[in-house]
Amino acid sequence: EGLVPEGIRRFRSRFPSVKLVLSAMSTEGQLAQLRQGLIDVALVYNPSPEDDIEIVPLAQHAVMLAVPFDSPFCERESVTLSDLSGVDIIGFHRQASPRYHDELATAFHGAGVTPHYIAEMKNETDMLALVSAGAGVALINARQQWRRPHLVRFIPVVDLSVTLQLAFVHLRVNKSPVLQHFHSALTDI
């Protein structure tokens, strides 16, 4: 379900002779490989603007709180950032997405909350596994609720304005027609 899987299907159907190789990497890893010429495009959340890259926004996703079913938050319809004061939080490692990490830190600071991180993970799958195990709560891409793990509930954070902006990123000098066709496949919905 979603923009990227549908775009990949569309691209493969339109251009079956083009080899599309996909790899899961952090934002930092994708941008490094992009600059090294090892990949042509990065699909990343919240990239920071830089002179050598073109950032084309594709979608914006809300952030929600993932909680284990035995959490006191589980019965609530929503929470605020101040509700998370003193709560064990499984965080997103800064190296995986620096801008997102910094935006969350700013939001917590603005709410007067010092988050109590018990772990920082590089992907949401690992974060949700720890939430499911009851280790703590995590701020997660709301799109994850469509593949929510067992024993996890998603709750809106009403005063959190941080979002995850999915972007199509490529080097400004790359004018490849294949790159443009892939972008079109992702946006022709």
PDB file of C-alpha atoms in Angstrom:
ATOM      1  CA  GLU A   1       0.000   0.000   0.000  1.00  0.00           C
ATOM      2  CA  GLY A   2       1.378   3.384  -0.831  1.00  0.00           C
ATOM      3  CA  LEU A   3       3.055   5.717  -3.238  1.00  0.00           C
ATOM      4  CA  VAL A   4       6.410   3.939  -3.565  1.00  0.00           C
ATOM      5  CA  PRO A   5       5.125   0.383  -4.192  1.00  0.00           C
ATOM      6  CA  GLU A   6       2.589   1.680  -6.711  1.00  0.00           C
ATOM      7  CA  GLY A   7       5.226   3.835  -8.406  1.00  0.00           C
ATOM      8  CA  ILE A   8       7.630   0.901  -8.668  1.00  0.00           C
ATOM      9  CA  ARG A   9       4.892  -1.277 -10.189  1.00  0.00           C
ATOM     10  CA  ARG A  10       4.024   1.476 -12.647  1.00  0.00           C
ATOM     11  CA  PHE A  11       7.674   2.037 -13.633  1.00  0.00           C
ATOM     12  CA  ARG A  12       8.343  -1.693 -14.150  1.00  0.00           C
ATOM     13  CA  SER A  13       5.219  -2.016 -16.261  1.00  0.00           C
ATOM     14  CA  ARG A  14       6.170   0.968 -18.448  1.00  0.00           C
ATOM     15  CA  PHE A  15       9.880   0.138 -18.719  1.00  0.00           C
ATOM     16  CA  PRO A  16      10.314  -3.641 -18.331  1.00  0.00           C
ATOM     17  CA  SER A  17      13.785  -3.592 -19.925  1.00  0.00           C
ATOM     18  CA  VAL A  18      15.192  -1.128 -17.355  1.00  0.00           C
ATOM     19  CA  LYS A  19      16.851  -2.847 -14.407  1.00  0.00           C
ATOM     20  CA  LEU A  20      15.566  -1.343 -11.164  1.00  0.00           C
ATOM     21  CA  VAL A  21      17.681  -2.280  -8.145  1.00  0.00           C
ATOM     22  CA  LEU A  22      16.312  -1.379  -4.712  1.00  0.00           C
ATOM     23  CA  SER A  23      18.221  -1.214  -1.427  1.00  0.00           C
ATOM     24  CA  ALA A  24      17.106  -0.254   2.070  1.00  0.00           C
ATOM     25  CA  MET A  25      19.450   2.336   3.577  1.00  0.00           C
ATOM     26  CA  SER A  26      19.373   5.226   6.000  1.00  0.00           C
ATOM     27  CA  THR A  27      18.956   8.757   4.682  1.00  0.00           C
ATOM     28  CA  GLU A  28      22.658   9.396   5.284  1.00  0.00           C
ATOM     29  CA  GLY A  29      23.641   6.157   3.512  1.00  0.00           C
ATOM     30  CA  GLN A  30      21.491   6.924   0.484  1.00  0.00           C
ATOM     31  CA  LEU A  31      22.836  10.458   0.153  1.00  0.00           C
ATOM     32  CA  ALA A  32      26.430   9.222   0.454  1.00  0.00           C
ATOM     33  CA  GLN A  33      25.887   6.604  -2.254  1.00  0.00           C
ATOM     34  CA  LEU A  34      24.109   9.163  -4.419  1.00  0.00           C
ATOM     35  CA  ARG A  35      27.142  11.466  -4.261  1.00  0.00           C
ATOM     36  CA  GLN A  36      29.498   8.562  -4.991  1.00  0.00           C
ATOM     37  CA  GLY A  37      27.504   7.734  -8.126  1.00  0.00           C
ATOM     38  CA  LEU A  38      26.520   4.310  -6.780  1.00  0.00           C
ATOM     39  CA  ILE A  39      22.787   5.055  -6.951  1.00  0.00           C
ATOM     40  CA  ASP A  40      20.762   7.415  -9.130  1.00  0.00           C
ATOM     41  CA  VAL A  41      17.964   8.334  -6.759  1.00  0.00           C
ATOM     42  CA  ALA A  42      17.276   8.347  -3.043  1.00  0.00           C
ATOM     43  CA  LEU A  43      13.801   8.064  -1.556  1.00  0.00           C
ATOM     44  CA  VAL A  44      14.263   9.597   1.862  1.00  0.00           C
ATOM     45  CA  TYR A  45      12.379  11.370   4.606  1.00  0.00           C
ATOM     46  CA  ASN A  46      13.163  14.956   5.588  1.00  0.00           C
ATOM     47  CA  PRO A  47      16.370  15.500   3.613  1.00  0.00           C
ATOM     48  CA  SER A  48      18.261  18.707   4.355  1.00  0.00           C
ATOM     49  CA  PRO A  49      18.640  21.100   1.424  1.00  0.00           C
ATOM     50  CA  GLU A  50      22.117  21.049  -0.105  1.00  0.00           C
ATOM     51  CA  ASP A  51      23.578  22.694  -3.210  1.00  0.00           C
ATOM     52  CA  ASP A  52      24.388  19.505  -5.124  1.00  0.00           C
ATOM     53  CA  ILE A  53      21.045  17.727  -4.754  1.00  0.00           C
ATOM     54  CA  GLU A  54      17.553  18.260  -6.071  1.00  0.00           C
ATOM     55  CA  ILE A  55      14.775  17.499  -3.565  1.00  0.00           C
ATOM     56  CA  VAL A  56      11.319  16.813  -4.971  1.00  0.00           C
ATOM     57  CA  PRO A  57       8.649  16.324  -2.269  1.00  0.00           C
ATOM     58  CA  LEU A  58       6.412  13.310  -2.884  1.00  0.00           C
ATOM     59  CA  ALA A  59       4.251  12.996   0.230  1.00  0.00           C
ATOM     60  CA  GLN A  60       3.929  14.195   3.792  1.00  0.00           C
ATOM     61  CA  HIS A  61       3.127  11.795   6.623  1.00  0.00           C
ATOM     62  CA  ALA A  62       2.058  12.469  10.189  1.00  0.00           C
ATOM     63  CA  VAL A  63       3.971  11.131  13.192  1.00  0.00           C
ATOM     64  CA  MET A  64       2.095   9.122  15.830  1.00  0.00           C
ATOM     65  CA  LEU A  65       2.968   7.524  19.137  1.00  0.00           C
ATOM     66  CA  ALA A  66       3.309   3.740  19.042  1.00  0.00           C
ATOM     67  CA  VAL A  67       2.547   2.175  22.418  1.00  0.00           C
ATOM     68  CA  PRO A  68       2.447  -1.405  23.702  1.00  0.00           C
ATOM     69  CA  PHE A  69      -0.999  -2.738  24.558  1.00  0.00           C
ATOM     70  CA  ASP A  70      -0.183  -2.803  28.279  1.00  0.00           C
ATOM     71  CA  SER A  71       0.805   0.894  28.309  1.00  0.00           C
ATOM     72  CA  PRO A  72      -1.291   3.349  30.349  1.00  0.00           C
ATOM     73  CA  PHE A  73      -1.544   5.369  27.113  1.00  0.00           C
ATOM     74  CA  CYS A  74      -3.342   2.546  25.345  1.00  0.00           C
ATOM     75  CA  GLU A  75      -6.762   3.642  26.613  1.00  0.00           C
ATOM     76  CA  ARG A  76      -6.267   7.253  25.518  1.00  0.00           C
ATOM     77  CA  GLU A  77      -7.535   8.765  22.294  1.00  0.00           C
ATOM     78  CA  SER A  78      -4.562  11.165  22.065  1.00  0.00           C
ATOM     79  CA  VAL A  79      -1.505  12.374  23.980  1.00  0.00           C
ATOM     80  CA  THR A  80       0.627  15.506  24.187  1.00  0.00           C
ATOM     81  CA  LEU A  81       4.406  15.763  24.205  1.00  0.00           C
ATOM     82  CA  SER A  82       4.310  16.734  27.881  1.00  0.00           C
ATOM     83  CA  ASP A  83       2.589  13.390  28.575  1.00  0.00           C
ATOM     84  CA  LEU A  84       5.855  11.743  27.498  1.00  0.00           C
ATOM     85  CA  SER A  85       7.910  13.332  30.286  1.00  0.00           C
ATOM     86  CA  GLY A  86       9.687  10.509  32.163  1.00  0.00           C
ATOM     87  CA  VAL A  87       8.377   7.836  29.776  1.00  0.00           C
ATOM     88  CA  ASP A  88      10.806   5.309  28.254  1.00  0.00           C
ATOM     89  CA  ILE A  89      11.136   6.222  24.572  1.00  0.00           C
ATOM     90  CA  ILE A  90      12.644   4.238  21.746  1.00  0.00           C
ATOM     91  CA  GLY A  91      14.086   6.929  19.507  1.00  0.00           C
ATOM     92  CA  PHE A  92      15.194   7.265  15.942  1.00  0.00           C
ATOM     93  CA  HIS A  93      18.993   7.393  15.661  1.00  0.00           C
ATOM     94  CA  ARG A  94      20.183  10.784  14.432  1.00  0.00           C
ATOM     95  CA  GLN A  95      22.493   9.214  11.862  1.00  0.00           C
ATOM     96  CA  ALA A  96      19.512   7.563  10.154  1.00  0.00           C
ATOM     97  CA  SER A  97      17.694  10.873   9.539  1.00  0.00           C
ATOM     98  CA  PRO A  98      19.427  13.939  11.018  1.00  0.00           C
ATOM     99  CA  ARG A  99      16.767  16.510  10.154  1.00  0.00           C
ATOM    100  CA  TYR A 100      13.895  14.411  11.540  1.00  0.00           C
ATOM    101  CA  HIS A 101      15.853  13.690  14.723  1.00  0.00           C
ATOM    102  CA  ASP A 102      16.627  17.397  15.188  1.00  0.00           C
ATOM    103  CA  GLU A 103      13.020  18.447  14.521  1.00  0.00           C
ATOM    104  CA  LEU A 104      11.796  16.013  17.204  1.00  0.00           C
ATOM    105  CA  ALA A 105      14.422  17.343  19.638  1.00  0.00           C
ATOM    106  CA  THR A 106      13.215  20.899  18.965  1.00  0.00           C
ATOM    107  CA  ALA A 107       9.581  19.864  19.484  1.00  0.00           C
ATOM    108  CA  PHE A 108      10.382  18.183  22.820  1.00  0.00           C
ATOM    109  CA  HIS A 109      12.397  21.208  23.929  1.00  0.00           C
ATOM    110  CA  GLY A 110       9.526  23.535  22.992  1.00  0.00           C
ATOM    111  CA  ALA A 111       7.175  21.426  25.118  1.00  0.00           C
ATOM    112  CA  GLY A 112       9.612  21.589  28.050  1.00  0.00           C
ATOM    113  CA  VAL A 113      10.255  17.846  27.897  1.00  0.00           C
ATOM    114  CA  THR A 114      13.600  16.093  28.082  1.00  0.00           C
ATOM    115  CA  PRO A 115      12.957  12.754  26.381  1.00  0.00           C
ATOM    116  CA  HIS A 116      14.096   9.633  28.237  1.00  0.00           C
ATOM    117  CA  TYR A 117      15.559   7.563  25.409  1.00  0.00           C
ATOM    118  CA  ILE A 118      16.311   3.972  26.303  1.00  0.00           C
ATOM    119  CA  ALA A 119      17.414   3.071  22.767  1.00  0.00           C
ATOM    120  CA  GLU A 120      17.995   4.753  19.429  1.00  0.00           C
ATOM    121  CA  MET A 121      17.335   2.627  16.393  1.00  0.00           C
ATOM    122  CA  LYS A 122      18.107   3.152  12.707  1.00  0.00           C
ATOM    123  CA  ASN A 123      14.755   1.955  11.371  1.00  0.00           C
ATOM    124  CA  GLU A 124      11.121   1.869  12.386  1.00  0.00           C
ATOM    125  CA  THR A 125      10.881  -1.928  12.126  1.00  0.00           C
ATOM    126  CA  ASP A 126      13.341  -2.310  15.003  1.00  0.00           C
ATOM    127  CA  MET A 127      11.650   0.494  16.938  1.00  0.00           C
ATOM    128  CA  LEU A 128       8.258  -1.183  16.605  1.00  0.00           C
ATOM    129  CA  ALA A 129       9.704  -4.555  17.630  1.00  0.00           C
ATOM    130  CA  LEU A 130      10.883  -2.988  20.897  1.00  0.00           C
ATOM    131  CA  VAL A 131       7.498  -1.295  21.406  1.00  0.00           C
ATOM    132  CA  SER A 132       5.770  -4.641  20.810  1.00  0.00           C
ATOM    133  CA  ALA A 133       8.064  -6.216  23.416  1.00  0.00           C
ATOM    134  CA  GLY A 134       6.938  -3.586  25.939  1.00  0.00           C
ATOM    135  CA  ALA A 135      10.294  -1.804  26.161  1.00  0.00           C
ATOM    136  CA  GLY A 136       8.813   1.656  25.696  1.00  0.00           C
ATOM    137  CA  VAL A 137       6.956   3.933  23.284  1.00  0.00           C
ATOM    138  CA  ALA A 138       8.122   5.411  19.967  1.00  0.00           C
ATOM    139  CA  LEU A 139       7.269   8.258  17.640  1.00  0.00           C
ATOM    140  CA  ILE A 140       6.579   6.549  14.331  1.00  0.00           C
ATOM    141  CA  ASN A 141       5.485   7.371  10.780  1.00  0.00           C
ATOM    142  CA  ALA A 142       1.679   7.145  10.833  1.00  0.00           C
ATOM    143  CA  ARG A 143       1.839   5.063   7.629  1.00  0.00           C
ATOM    144  CA  GLN A 144       3.239   2.225   9.747  1.00  0.00           C
ATOM    145  CA  GLN A 145      -0.205   1.687  11.256  1.00  0.00           C
ATOM    146  CA  TRP A 146      -1.106  -0.204   8.060  1.00  0.00           C
ATOM    147  CA  ARG A 147       1.464  -2.829   9.012  1.00  0.00           C
ATOM    148  CA  ARG A 148       1.219  -2.466  12.761  1.00  0.00           C
ATOM    149  CA  PRO A 149       2.930  -5.242  14.704  1.00  0.00           C
ATOM    150  CA  HIS A 150       1.096  -7.409  17.165  1.00  0.00           C
ATOM    151  CA  LEU A 151       0.391  -5.780  20.543  1.00  0.00           C
ATOM    152  CA  VAL A 152       1.020  -2.183  19.371  1.00  0.00           C
ATOM    153  CA  ARG A 153      -1.448   0.696  19.166  1.00  0.00           C
ATOM    154  CA  PHE A 154      -0.941   4.047  17.417  1.00  0.00           C
ATOM    155  CA  ILE A 155      -2.102   7.243  19.133  1.00  0.00           C
ATOM    156  CA  PRO A 156      -2.078  10.830  17.772  1.00  0.00           C
ATOM    157  CA  VAL A 157       0.207  13.357  19.466  1.00  0.00           C
ATOM    158  CA  VAL A 158      -1.953  16.478  19.290  1.00  0.00           C
ATOM    159  CA  ASP A 159       0.759  19.090  19.794  1.00  0.00           C
ATOM    160  CA  LEU A 160       3.419  17.517  17.560  1.00  0.00           C
ATOM    161  CA  SER A 161       3.769  19.436  14.300  1.00  0.00           C
ATOM    162  CA  VAL A 162       6.767  17.431  13.055  1.00  0.00           C
ATOM    163  CA  THR A 163       5.972  15.466   9.913  1.00  0.00           C
ATOM    164  CA  LEU A 164       7.858  13.112   7.672  1.00  0.00           C
ATOM    165  CA  GLN A 165       8.254  14.438   4.150  1.00  0.00           C
ATOM    166  CA  LEU A 166       9.022  11.683   1.673  1.00  0.00           C
ATOM    167  CA  ALA A 167      11.227  13.081  -1.082  1.00  0.00           C
ATOM    168  CA  PHE A 168      12.682  11.986  -4.400  1.00  0.00           C
ATOM    169  CA  VAL A 169      16.313  13.117  -4.295  1.00  0.00           C
ATOM    170  CA  HIS A 170      18.907  13.091  -7.066  1.00  0.00           C
ATOM    171  CA  LEU A 171      22.065  14.928  -8.009  1.00  0.00           C
ATOM    172  CA  ARG A 172      21.280  18.204  -9.788  1.00  0.00           C
ATOM    173  CA  VAL A 173      23.641  17.242 -12.619  1.00  0.00           C
ATOM    174  CA  ASN A 174      21.783  13.971 -13.300  1.00  0.00           C
ATOM    175  CA  LYS A 175      19.378  14.666 -16.162  1.00  0.00           C
ATOM    176  CA  SER A 176      18.885  11.003 -17.137  1.00  0.00           C
ATOM    177  CA  PRO A 177      15.598  10.303 -18.936  1.00  0.00           C
ATOM    178  CA  VAL A 178      15.253   7.089 -16.904  1.00  0.00           C
ATOM    179  CA  LEU A 179      15.455   9.142 -13.709  1.00  0.00           C
ATOM    180  CA  GLN A 180      12.713  11.442 -15.002  1.00  0.00           C
ATOM    181  CA  HIS A 181      10.560   8.452 -15.989  1.00  0.00           C
ATOM    182  CA  PHE A 182      10.962   6.956 -12.516  1.00  0.00           C
ATOM    183  CA  HIS A 183       9.932  10.273 -10.960  1.00  0.00           C
ATOM    184  CA  SER A 184       6.878  10.372 -13.238  1.00  0.00           C
ATOM    185  CA  ALA A 185       5.940   6.816 -12.255  1.00  0.00           C
ATOM    186  CA  LEU A 186       5.956   7.887  -8.602  1.00  0.00           C
ATOM    187  CA  THR A 187       3.887  11.029  -9.158  1.00  0.00           C
ATOM    188  CA  ASP A 188       1.383   9.892 -11.832  1.00  0.00           C
ATOM    189  CA  ILE A 189      -1.184   8.647  -9.360  1.00  0.00           C
TER     190      ILE A 189
END
